[in-house]
Coordinates of C-alpha atoms and ligand atoms in Angstrom, one line a residue:
Chain A
M184 CA -12.2 30.5 18.8
L185 CA -10.4 28.4 15.7
L186 CA -13.3 26.0 15.9
E187 CA -16.8 26.9 17.3
V188 CA -19.5 24.2 17.1
K189 CA -23.0 25.8 18.4
D190 CA -26.2 23.9 19.6
L191 CA -25.4 21.0 17.3
Q192 CA -27.9 18.7 16.8
V193 CA -27.3 15.5 14.2
A194 CA -29.6 12.8 13.5
Y195 CA -29.7 9.5 11.2
G196 CA -32.8 9.0 10.3
A197 CA -35.3 9.1 13.3
I198 CA -32.4 8.3 15.6
S199 CA -30.7 11.4 16.9
A200 CA -27.4 11.2 18.1
V201 CA -26.4 14.6 18.9
K202 CA -29.2 16.8 20.6
G203 CA -27.4 20.2 21.1
V204 CA -23.6 20.6 21.9
S205 CA -21.9 23.6 22.1
F206 CA -18.1 23.6 22.3
G207 CA -14.7 25.4 20.8
V208 CA -11.2 24.7 20.4
D209 CA -8.7 27.7 20.4
E210 CA -5.6 28.3 18.3
G211 CA -2.8 26.0 19.8
E212 CA -5.2 23.8 22.0
I213 CA -5.8 20.4 22.3
V214 CA -9.3 19.9 23.3
T215 CA -10.6 16.6 24.4
L216 CA -13.9 15.1 23.7
I217 CA -14.1 11.8 26.0
G218 CA -17.6 9.7 26.3
A219 CA -18.6 5.9 26.4
N220 CA -19.5 4.1 23.1
G221 CA -22.4 5.7 21.1
A222 CA -22.1 9.1 23.1
G223 CA -21.9 10.7 19.6
K224 CA -18.4 11.7 19.4
S225 CA -17.4 10.3 16.0
T226 CA -20.5 11.8 14.8
I227 CA -19.6 15.5 16.1
L228 CA -16.4 15.1 14.1
K229 CA -18.0 14.0 11.0
T230 CA -20.5 16.6 11.0
I231 CA -17.3 19.1 11.1
S232 CA -15.7 17.5 8.3
G233 CA -19.1 17.7 6.0
I234 CA -19.8 13.6 5.6
V235 CA -22.5 14.1 8.0
R236 CA -25.1 16.7 7.8
A237 CA -26.1 18.7 10.8
K238 CA -30.2 18.9 11.4
A239 CA -29.6 22.4 13.0
G240 CA -26.9 24.3 14.6
S241 CA -23.8 25.3 13.2
V242 CA -20.2 24.6 12.7
L243 CA -17.7 27.7 12.4
F244 CA -14.4 27.6 11.2
A245 CA -11.8 30.6 11.4
G246 CA -15.2 32.4 11.8
A247 CA -16.6 31.2 8.7
E248 CA -19.7 29.3 8.5
I249 CA -18.9 25.7 7.5
T250 CA -22.3 23.7 8.2
Q251 CA -22.9 23.1 4.8
T252 CA -20.0 23.3 2.9
A253 CA -18.6 20.3 1.0
P254 CA -16.1 17.8 2.9
H255 CA -13.2 18.4 0.1
D256 CA -13.7 22.2 0.9
V257 CA -13.7 21.9 4.5
V258 CA -10.3 20.2 4.0
K259 CA -9.0 22.9 1.8
M260 CA -10.0 25.3 4.7
G261 CA -7.4 23.5 6.8
V262 CA -9.8 21.1 8.8
C263 CA -8.4 17.4 8.5
H264 CA -10.0 14.5 10.2
V265 CA -8.6 11.5 11.2
P266 CA -11.3 9.2 11.1
E267 CA -12.4 6.0 13.8
G268 CA -10.6 2.9 12.4
R269 CA -8.1 4.7 10.5
R270 CA -9.7 4.2 7.2
I271 CA -6.5 3.5 5.0
F272 CA -6.8 2.7 1.7
A273 CA -5.6 -0.8 1.6
N274 CA -5.2 -1.1 -2.2
L275 CA -2.9 2.0 -2.2
T276 CA 0.8 1.7 -1.4
V277 CA 1.9 4.1 1.6
R278 CA 3.4 6.7 -0.6
E279 CA 0.3 6.9 -2.2
N280 CA -1.8 6.8 0.9
L281 CA 0.4 10.0 1.9
L282 CA 0.0 11.8 -1.2
M283 CA -4.0 11.4 -1.4
G284 CA -3.4 13.3 2.4
A285 CA -1.8 16.1 0.1
Y286 CA -4.7 15.9 -2.4
T287 CA -5.6 19.6 -1.9
R288 CA -2.4 20.7 -2.2
S289 CA -0.6 21.4 -5.9
D290 CA 2.6 22.9 -4.5
G291 CA 5.2 20.1 -5.2
D292 CA 8.2 21.3 -3.0
A293 CA 6.1 22.1 0.0
I294 CA 4.4 18.0 -0.6
K295 CA 7.7 16.8 -0.5
G296 CA 8.5 18.8 2.4
N297 CA 5.7 17.5 4.6
M298 CA 6.8 13.8 3.6
E299 CA 10.1 14.3 4.8
R300 CA 8.6 15.8 8.2
V301 CA 6.2 12.8 8.2
F302 CA 9.1 10.5 8.0
Q303 CA 10.9 12.1 10.8
R304 CA 8.2 11.8 13.1
F305 CA 6.9 8.1 11.7
P306 CA 10.4 6.3 10.3
R307 CA 8.4 3.0 10.2
L308 CA 6.6 4.7 7.1
K309 CA 9.5 5.4 5.3
E310 CA 10.7 1.9 5.3
R311 CA 7.0 0.8 4.3
L312 CA 6.8 3.1 1.6
S313 CA 5.9 1.1 -1.9
Q314 CA 4.0 -1.3 0.8
P315 CA 0.3 -1.7 0.3
G316 CA -1.5 0.2 3.2
G317 CA -3.5 -2.9 3.9
T318 CA -0.7 -4.9 4.7
L319 CA 0.6 -2.5 7.6
S320 CA 0.0 -3.5 11.1
G321 CA -2.5 -1.9 13.5
G322 CA 0.1 0.7 14.7
E323 CA 1.5 1.5 11.6
Q324 CA -2.0 2.2 10.0
Q325 CA -2.5 4.3 13.0
M326 CA 0.6 6.1 11.9
L327 CA -0.3 6.3 8.4
A328 CA -3.3 7.6 9.0
M329 CA -2.1 10.3 11.1
G330 CA 0.7 11.2 8.5
R331 CA -1.3 11.3 6.0
G332 CA -3.5 13.8 7.8
L333 CA -0.5 15.9 8.3
M334 CA 0.0 15.9 4.8
A335 CA -2.5 18.6 4.4
S336 CA -0.5 20.6 6.6
P337 CA -4.1 21.3 8.7
K338 CA -4.5 24.1 10.8
I339 CA -6.6 21.7 13.1
L340 CA -6.7 17.9 13.3
L341 CA -9.7 16.0 14.2
L342 CA -8.3 13.0 15.7
D343 CA -11.0 9.8 16.0
E344 CA -9.9 7.4 18.6
P345 CA -6.3 7.1 17.8
S346 CA -5.4 5.0 20.5
M347 CA -8.0 2.4 19.5
G348 CA -6.8 -1.2 19.5
L349 CA -3.4 -0.7 20.3
A350 CA -1.0 -2.2 22.8
P351 CA -0.1 0.0 25.5
I352 CA 3.4 1.0 24.4
L353 CA 2.0 2.2 21.2
V354 CA -0.7 4.1 22.5
Q355 CA 1.9 6.1 24.8
Q356 CA 3.9 6.9 21.7
I357 CA 0.7 7.8 19.5
F358 CA 0.1 10.3 22.6
D359 CA 3.7 11.5 22.8
I360 CA 3.3 12.5 19.0
I361 CA -0.3 14.1 19.2
Q362 CA 1.9 16.5 21.5
E363 CA 4.6 17.2 19.6
I364 CA 2.1 17.7 16.6
N365 CA 0.1 20.4 18.8
Q366 CA 3.7 22.1 20.0
S367 CA 4.5 22.2 16.1
G368 CA 1.6 24.7 16.0
T369 CA -1.6 22.4 15.0
S370 CA -4.3 22.7 16.8
I371 CA -6.0 19.5 17.9
L372 CA -9.6 18.1 18.5
L373 CA -9.2 14.7 20.3
V374 CA -12.2 12.1 20.3
E375 CA -11.4 9.2 23.1
Q376 CA -12.6 6.3 25.1
N377 CA -9.1 6.1 26.6
A378 CA -10.0 9.3 28.4
N379 CA -7.0 9.0 31.2
M380 CA -4.5 9.4 28.2
A381 CA -6.9 12.0 26.5
L382 CA -6.9 14.1 29.9
S383 CA -3.2 13.6 30.3
V384 CA -2.4 15.4 27.3
A385 CA -5.3 18.2 26.6
N386 CA -5.9 21.5 27.7
R387 CA -9.6 21.6 27.9
A388 CA -12.1 18.6 27.9
Y389 CA -15.8 18.1 27.3
V390 CA -17.9 14.9 28.5
L391 CA -20.3 13.7 26.1
E392 CA -23.1 11.3 27.4
T393 CA -26.0 10.5 25.0
G394 CA -25.7 13.3 22.6
T395 CA -25.2 16.1 25.1
I396 CA -22.3 17.7 27.1
S397 CA -22.7 16.7 30.6
L398 CA -19.5 18.3 31.9
S399 CA -16.8 20.7 30.6
G400 CA -13.7 22.4 31.7
P401 CA -9.8 22.2 32.1
A402 CA -8.4 18.9 31.6
A403 CA -6.6 18.6 34.9
E404 CA -9.8 19.6 36.8
L405 CA -12.0 16.9 35.0
R406 CA -9.2 14.7 35.9
A407 CA -9.6 15.3 39.3
N408 CA -13.4 15.0 39.3
A409 CA -15.0 12.4 41.2
K410 CA -17.5 11.5 38.5
V411 CA -15.5 11.5 35.7
Q412 CA -13.3 9.3 38.0
E413 CA -15.8 7.1 38.9
A414 CA -17.5 7.3 35.1
Y415 CA -14.1 7.3 32.9
L416 CA -11.3 6.9 34.7
G417 CA -11.6 4.0 37.8
E418 CA -11.4 0.3 37.5
A419 CA -15.4 0.3 37.5
G420 CA -15.7 3.0 34.9
A421 CA -14.6 0.2 32.5
L422 CA -15.7 2.0 29.1
A423 CA -18.5 0.0 27.2
Chain B
M272 CA -5.6 -31.4 -43.2
D273 CA -1.7 -32.2 -42.4
L274 CA -0.2 -30.8 -39.2
N275 CA 1.5 -28.1 -40.7
A276 CA -1.9 -26.8 -42.2
Q277 CA -3.6 -27.5 -38.8
I278 CA -0.8 -25.0 -36.9
V279 CA -1.4 -22.4 -39.2
Y280 CA -5.3 -22.7 -39.2
F281 CA -4.8 -22.9 -34.9
L282 CA -2.7 -19.8 -35.0
Q283 CA -5.0 -17.9 -37.4
Q284 CA -7.6 -18.3 -34.7
V285 CA -5.7 -17.5 -32.1
I286 CA -4.6 -14.4 -33.7
N287 CA -8.5 -13.6 -34.5
G288 CA -9.0 -13.9 -30.9
I289 CA -6.7 -11.7 -29.9
Q290 CA -8.1 -9.1 -32.6
L291 CA -11.5 -9.8 -30.9
G292 CA -10.4 -9.9 -27.4
S293 CA -8.7 -6.3 -27.8
V294 CA -11.8 -4.9 -28.5
Y295 CA -13.7 -6.5 -25.6
A296 CA -11.0 -5.1 -23.6
L297 CA -11.7 -1.6 -24.2
I298 CA -15.3 -2.1 -23.3
A299 CA -14.7 -4.2 -20.1
L300 CA -12.3 -1.7 -18.8
G301 CA -15.2 0.9 -18.8
Y302 CA -17.7 -1.7 -17.0
T303 CA -14.8 -2.6 -14.5
M304 CA -13.6 0.8 -13.6
V305 CA -17.4 1.9 -13.2
Y306 CA -18.3 -1.2 -10.8
G307 CA -15.2 -0.5 -9.0
I308 CA -15.9 3.3 -8.2
V309 CA -19.9 3.6 -7.8
R310 CA -20.8 -0.6 -7.3
L311 CA -22.9 -0.3 -10.7
I312 CA -23.0 -2.5 -13.8
N313 CA -23.5 0.2 -16.2
F314 CA -25.9 -1.7 -18.9
A315 CA -25.9 1.2 -20.8
H316 CA -22.1 1.0 -21.5
G317 CA -22.5 -1.3 -24.6
D318 CA -25.0 1.7 -26.2
V319 CA -22.0 3.8 -25.5
F320 CA -19.8 1.9 -27.5
M321 CA -22.6 1.8 -30.3
V322 CA -22.7 5.6 -30.5
G323 CA -18.9 5.6 -30.4
A324 CA -19.2 3.2 -33.5
F325 CA -21.7 5.6 -35.5
A326 CA -19.7 8.7 -34.1
G327 CA -16.8 6.9 -36.2
F328 CA -19.2 6.1 -39.1
F329 CA -20.5 9.8 -39.7
A330 CA -17.0 10.9 -38.8
V331 CA -15.6 9.0 -42.1
S332 CA -18.4 9.0 -43.9
V333 CA -20.1 12.4 -43.9
L334 CA -16.8 14.4 -42.7
G335 CA -14.2 12.6 -44.5
L336 CA -12.0 12.3 -41.5
S337 CA -9.2 9.9 -41.8
F338 CA -8.7 7.3 -38.8
L339 CA -6.9 9.1 -36.2
P340 CA -9.4 12.2 -36.1
A341 CA -12.4 9.7 -36.3
I342 CA -11.5 7.6 -33.7
I343 CA -10.8 10.4 -31.1
L344 CA -13.9 12.1 -32.4
A345 CA -15.8 9.2 -31.6
M346 CA -14.1 8.8 -28.1
I347 CA -15.3 12.4 -27.4
V348 CA -18.5 11.9 -28.4
S349 CA -18.8 8.7 -26.1
M350 CA -17.1 10.9 -23.3
V351 CA -19.4 13.3 -23.4
L352 CA -22.3 10.8 -23.3
G353 CA -21.2 8.7 -20.5
V354 CA -20.7 11.8 -18.5
T355 CA -24.3 13.0 -19.4
I356 CA -25.7 9.5 -18.3
E357 CA -24.1 9.6 -15.2
R358 CA -24.7 13.2 -14.3
L359 CA -28.7 12.8 -15.6
A360 CA -29.5 9.2 -14.6
Y361 CA -27.3 8.0 -12.0
R362 CA -26.0 10.5 -9.9
P363 CA -29.4 11.2 -8.6
L364 CA -29.6 8.0 -7.0
R365 CA -26.2 7.6 -5.3
R366 CA -28.0 7.2 -1.9
A367 CA -30.8 5.1 -3.6
P368 CA -30.7 1.2 -3.3
K369 CA -28.4 -0.1 -5.8
I370 CA -31.3 -1.9 -7.5
A371 CA -33.0 1.5 -8.2
A372 CA -29.3 2.7 -10.4
L373 CA -29.2 -1.0 -12.2
I374 CA -32.9 -0.7 -13.3
T375 CA -32.2 3.1 -14.6
A376 CA -29.3 1.7 -16.2
I377 CA -31.2 -1.0 -18.0
G378 CA -33.7 1.7 -18.8
V379 CA -31.2 4.2 -20.2
S380 CA -29.6 1.4 -22.7
I381 CA -33.0 0.6 -24.1
F382 CA -33.5 4.1 -24.4
L383 CA -30.2 4.6 -26.4
E384 CA -31.0 1.7 -28.6
Y385 CA -34.8 2.9 -29.7
F386 CA -34.1 6.3 -29.5
T387 CA -30.9 6.0 -31.7
S388 CA -33.1 3.9 -33.9
L389 CA -35.7 6.6 -34.6
N390 CA -35.3 7.7 -38.6
F391 CA -34.1 11.4 -37.5
V392 CA -31.5 9.9 -35.5
F393 CA -29.4 7.1 -36.8
G394 CA -32.2 5.0 -38.1
P395 CA -33.0 1.1 -37.6
N396 CA -30.9 -0.1 -40.7
Y397 CA -27.6 -1.9 -40.8
R398 CA -25.1 0.3 -42.4
T399 CA -22.0 -0.3 -43.9
F400 CA -18.6 1.1 -42.3
P401 CA -16.2 2.7 -44.9
R402 CA -13.2 1.9 -44.0
P403 CA -11.1 5.0 -43.6
F404 CA -7.7 3.0 -45.2
E405 CA -7.1 0.2 -48.0
V406 CA -7.1 -3.1 -46.0
T407 CA -4.0 -4.8 -46.5
S408 CA -2.7 -8.0 -45.3
W409 CA 0.6 -9.9 -45.4
N410 CA 1.2 -13.5 -45.3
I411 CA 3.7 -14.8 -42.3
G412 CA 4.4 -18.7 -42.8
G413 CA 0.4 -18.8 -44.0
V414 CA -1.0 -16.7 -41.4
A415 CA -2.6 -13.8 -42.7
I416 CA -1.8 -10.5 -40.4
S417 CA -3.9 -7.8 -41.7
N418 CA -3.4 -4.1 -41.2
I419 CA -6.8 -3.7 -39.1
L420 CA -5.1 -6.1 -36.7
V421 CA -2.1 -4.1 -36.2
I422 CA -4.6 -1.1 -35.9
I423 CA -6.5 -2.7 -33.4
L424 CA -3.6 -4.4 -31.5
G425 CA -1.8 -0.6 -31.7
V426 CA -4.7 1.3 -30.4
S427 CA -5.6 -1.1 -27.6
L428 CA -2.4 -1.5 -26.5
F429 CA -1.5 2.1 -26.5
L430 CA -5.0 3.2 -24.7
V431 CA -4.7 0.3 -22.1
V432 CA -1.0 1.5 -21.3
A433 CA -1.8 5.1 -21.1
L434 CA -5.1 4.1 -18.5
Q435 CA -2.4 1.9 -16.2
L436 CA -0.4 5.3 -16.2
F437 CA -2.8 7.4 -15.2
V438 CA -3.9 5.0 -12.5
T439 CA -0.7 4.5 -11.1
R440 CA 1.2 8.3 -11.9
T441 CA -1.4 10.7 -11.5
K442 CA -2.6 12.3 -8.4
V443 CA -6.4 12.2 -10.0
G444 CA -5.8 8.1 -10.9
I445 CA -4.8 7.5 -7.8
A446 CA -7.6 9.3 -6.1
M447 CA -10.0 7.2 -8.5
R448 CA -8.7 3.9 -6.9
A449 CA -8.6 5.6 -3.6
V450 CA -12.4 6.9 -4.1
S451 CA -13.1 2.9 -5.3
F452 CA -11.8 1.7 -2.1
D453 CA -13.9 4.1 0.4
H454 CA -15.9 7.2 -0.6
D455 CA -15.8 9.0 2.6
A456 CA -12.3 8.5 3.5
A457 CA -11.6 9.8 0.1
R458 CA -13.8 13.0 0.9
L459 CA -11.7 13.4 4.2
M460 CA -8.4 13.6 2.0
G461 CA -10.0 16.8 0.2
I462 CA -11.1 14.6 -2.9
N463 CA -14.2 15.8 -4.8
V464 CA -15.9 12.3 -5.0
D465 CA -18.4 13.4 -7.7
T466 CA -15.9 14.9 -10.0
V467 CA -13.7 11.8 -9.9
I468 CA -16.7 9.6 -10.6
S469 CA -17.4 12.0 -13.6
I470 CA -13.4 11.3 -14.8
T471 CA -14.1 7.4 -14.3
F472 CA -17.3 7.6 -16.4
A473 CA -15.5 10.0 -19.2
I474 CA -12.5 7.4 -19.3
G475 CA -14.5 4.3 -19.7
S476 CA -16.7 5.9 -22.0
A477 CA -13.9 7.3 -24.4
L478 CA -12.5 3.6 -24.3
A479 CA -15.7 2.3 -25.3
G480 CA -15.7 4.6 -28.0
A481 CA -12.6 3.6 -29.3
G482 CA -13.7 0.1 -29.1
G483 CA -17.0 1.0 -31.0
V484 CA -14.7 2.4 -33.9
L485 CA -12.3 -0.4 -34.1
F486 CA -15.1 -3.1 -34.1
A487 CA -16.7 -1.6 -36.5
I488 CA -13.6 -1.6 -38.8
A489 CA -13.2 -5.2 -38.3
Y490 CA -16.8 -6.5 -38.7
P491 CA -17.8 -3.3 -41.0
Q492 CA -21.3 -2.8 -40.1
V493 CA -23.2 -0.5 -37.5
D494 CA -26.7 -0.7 -36.2
P495 CA -28.2 0.9 -33.0
F496 CA -28.5 -2.7 -31.3
M497 CA -24.9 -3.8 -32.4
G498 CA -23.8 -2.9 -28.4
I499 CA -26.0 -5.5 -26.7
M500 CA -23.7 -8.1 -27.9
P501 CA -20.1 -7.1 -27.4
G502 CA -21.3 -5.2 -24.4
L503 CA -22.8 -8.4 -22.6
K504 CA -19.7 -10.5 -23.7
A505 CA -17.2 -7.4 -22.3
F506 CA -19.1 -7.8 -19.2
V507 CA -18.9 -11.3 -19.0
A508 CA -15.1 -10.7 -19.5
A509 CA -15.0 -8.0 -16.4
V510 CA -16.8 -10.7 -14.4
L511 CA -14.1 -13.5 -15.4
G512 CA -11.2 -11.5 -14.6
G513 CA -12.8 -10.0 -11.4
I514 CA -15.1 -6.9 -11.5
G515 CA -13.4 -3.8 -10.4
I516 CA -10.0 -5.0 -11.4
I517 CA -8.4 -3.3 -14.2
P518 CA -5.8 -6.1 -15.0
G519 CA -8.6 -8.4 -14.8
A520 CA -10.7 -7.1 -17.3
L521 CA -7.8 -7.6 -19.7
L522 CA -7.2 -10.7 -19.0
G523 CA -11.2 -11.7 -19.2
S524 CA -11.3 -10.3 -22.4
L525 CA -8.2 -12.3 -24.1
I526 CA -10.0 -15.3 -22.8
M527 CA -13.3 -14.6 -24.2
G528 CA -12.0 -13.8 -27.5
Q529 CA -10.1 -16.8 -27.7
A530 CA -13.0 -18.9 -26.6
E531 CA -15.1 -17.3 -28.7
V532 CA -13.1 -17.5 -32.0
L533 CA -11.9 -21.1 -31.0
T534 CA -15.3 -22.1 -30.5
T535 CA -16.2 -20.7 -34.0
G536 CA -13.3 -22.4 -35.5
Y537 CA -13.5 -25.8 -34.3
V538 CA -17.3 -26.3 -33.2
S539 CA -19.8 -24.0 -34.3
S540 CA -20.5 -20.7 -34.9
T541 CA -23.7 -21.1 -33.4
L542 CA -22.0 -22.3 -30.1
R543 CA -20.4 -18.9 -29.9
D544 CA -22.7 -17.2 -27.6
L545 CA -23.6 -20.3 -25.9
V546 CA -19.8 -20.6 -24.9
A547 CA -19.5 -16.8 -23.6
F548 CA -22.7 -17.1 -21.4
G549 CA -21.7 -20.6 -20.0
I550 CA -18.6 -18.9 -18.7
L551 CA -20.6 -16.5 -17.2
I552 CA -22.4 -19.0 -15.2
I553 CA -19.4 -21.2 -14.3
V554 CA -17.6 -18.1 -13.0
L555 CA -20.3 -17.3 -11.0
L556 CA -20.8 -20.6 -9.5
V557 CA -17.4 -21.5 -9.2
R558 CA -15.7 -18.3 -8.4
P559 CA -17.7 -15.2 -8.2
T560 CA -14.8 -12.9 -7.5
G561 CA -13.2 -13.7 -10.8
L562 CA -10.1 -14.8 -11.5
L563 CA -7.9 -12.2 -10.3
G564 CA -10.5 -11.3 -7.3
K565 CA -9.9 -11.7 -3.8
S566 CA -12.1 -13.9 -2.2
G567 CA -13.5 -11.1 0.2
V568 CA -11.2 -11.5 3.2
E569 CA -10.4 -8.0 4.5
K570 CA -7.9 -7.3 7.1
V571 CA -9.6 -6.3 10.4
Ligands
ADP286 N1 -24.8 5.8 10.0 C1 -25.7 5.4 11.4 N2 -26.8 5.2 11.2 C2 -27.6 5.0 12.2 N3 -27.1 5.3 13.3 C3 -25.6 5.8 13.7 C4 -25.0 5.8 12.7 N4 -23.8 6.3 12.8 C5 -24.1 6.2 14.4 N5 -25.2 6.1 14.7 C6 -25.9 6.0 16.0 O1 -25.4 7.3 16.5 C7 -25.1 7.5 17.8 C8 -23.6 8.0 18.2 O2 -22.9 7.2 17.5 P1 -21.4 7.5 17.4 O3 -21.3 9.2 17.0 O4 -20.4 7.0 16.3 O5 -20.4 7.3 18.7 P2 -19.2 7.6 19.6 O6 -18.6 7.9 18.4 O7 -19.0 8.3 20.5 O8 -19.3 6.0 19.6 C9 -25.5 6.0 18.1 O9 -26.4 5.6 18.8 C10 -25.0 4.9 17.2 O10 -25.9 3.9 17.2
MG287 MG1 -17.0 6.6 17.7

């Protein structure tokens, strides 16, 4: 396993948000974590990247324990977390945002090369290079957030609701790009409320319900599962 | 006074105001950078300025250094002090309520003032600052331009330009702006936020140290409480320009310098401080975000 989460428990003060969760991502995989609002998906990603601390359990990356590792060291190891809501630096230009994505790297040529690849994937960003990040549209900000993540050349990308708030045509585009990124060798842990799309691109999936995993298996199987269909895919299963 | 004499008098005041404003700017930058990055009004900042002035004093009077090495030494001493204060007093309170850090800042300020007043430290008395160069002055159409003014303007301008290049052209400088916008997002980029905060205190304190030496050269006296008034006024300047905004600190400082000097020149020197704090009250009432501050409307 490239990334392994074991018996993870996370609490915010007295509120326990994640109550003993185990799962993993193999090299080259897209794994998705789906679940309703408040299920604990973002908390899990934050604990992996180190900005929230686990109460119990562990996170292993490439076999190494990273449960207590500082966030900036986790990034250095090759784990890149693209947070919910994009968290673009609105006061920095698009170019500066991308440079911050490459903060842990010092090889100027590699950074340049990465930036070129980001532009190939997201040509819009190149047009907006010297504009402040805060002036981009929602879709452009999502592209910037993902491009910024790719600047670090991560081994695994943690994506938190990349489709949130985007028009359907953009959602399709973002998911196509997620697949492309994966095909070029980056493993992906994808958190989504858009279960339909997530299950269509993922290899495996876990369903999270109020801090525990209720179902797991190959994405195609979960997609066909009656319970999943009822709760997350059907018309009635509008995600609260 | 005839018209010509009035114009000369006015220009002289304006020039004096620029000199004072430049010193305020060096202090205000530290206030605003620290506020930008940790949302803390570092009330000990004026005392870092004071320690810088004393470091300059000892560098000149005891070590016999000339101006440039003296100001560099003062900047280093202030830098070490600022970083130490952050490390010991503010960092442990990073997750505590803001009021705890604010009260601590006031405590650090009082500590520095009274600790340095002890006889075995700086002592409580005023001391005359020995200028490390001969003061000369040129008469340009009746307006006196001293080499003190030239030096203060030159040093301030150099430091401000260097700071601007640092925050726009270097990786760490850009990271500083990123951290000031969003700590957690910066962490996710691999930025060590604590390190960047230390660097911010280092730069802000070094600028205050330079300001301390320049102030002591212009108004040649040092004492342990000398940081209070310039510190407060630089703070007003930072608020006036928009706290957290670097160009705002410059603008606010230049306005403060003019307001103070013109009040002294045309009204009365006893009203000088009243005007300074009057500006603070008016800004807080009319435009709390300052001249260059946005009114807090964020894009969703
Ligand atoms: N900073 C926080 N402080 C307190 N409770 C939080 C915080 N962040 C999240 N929670 C709570 O933890 C639970 C899980 O939240 P989250 O991980 O954001 O869920 P999801 O991403 O699946 O919507 C929710 O009940 C939420 O209210
Ligand atoms: Mg979430």
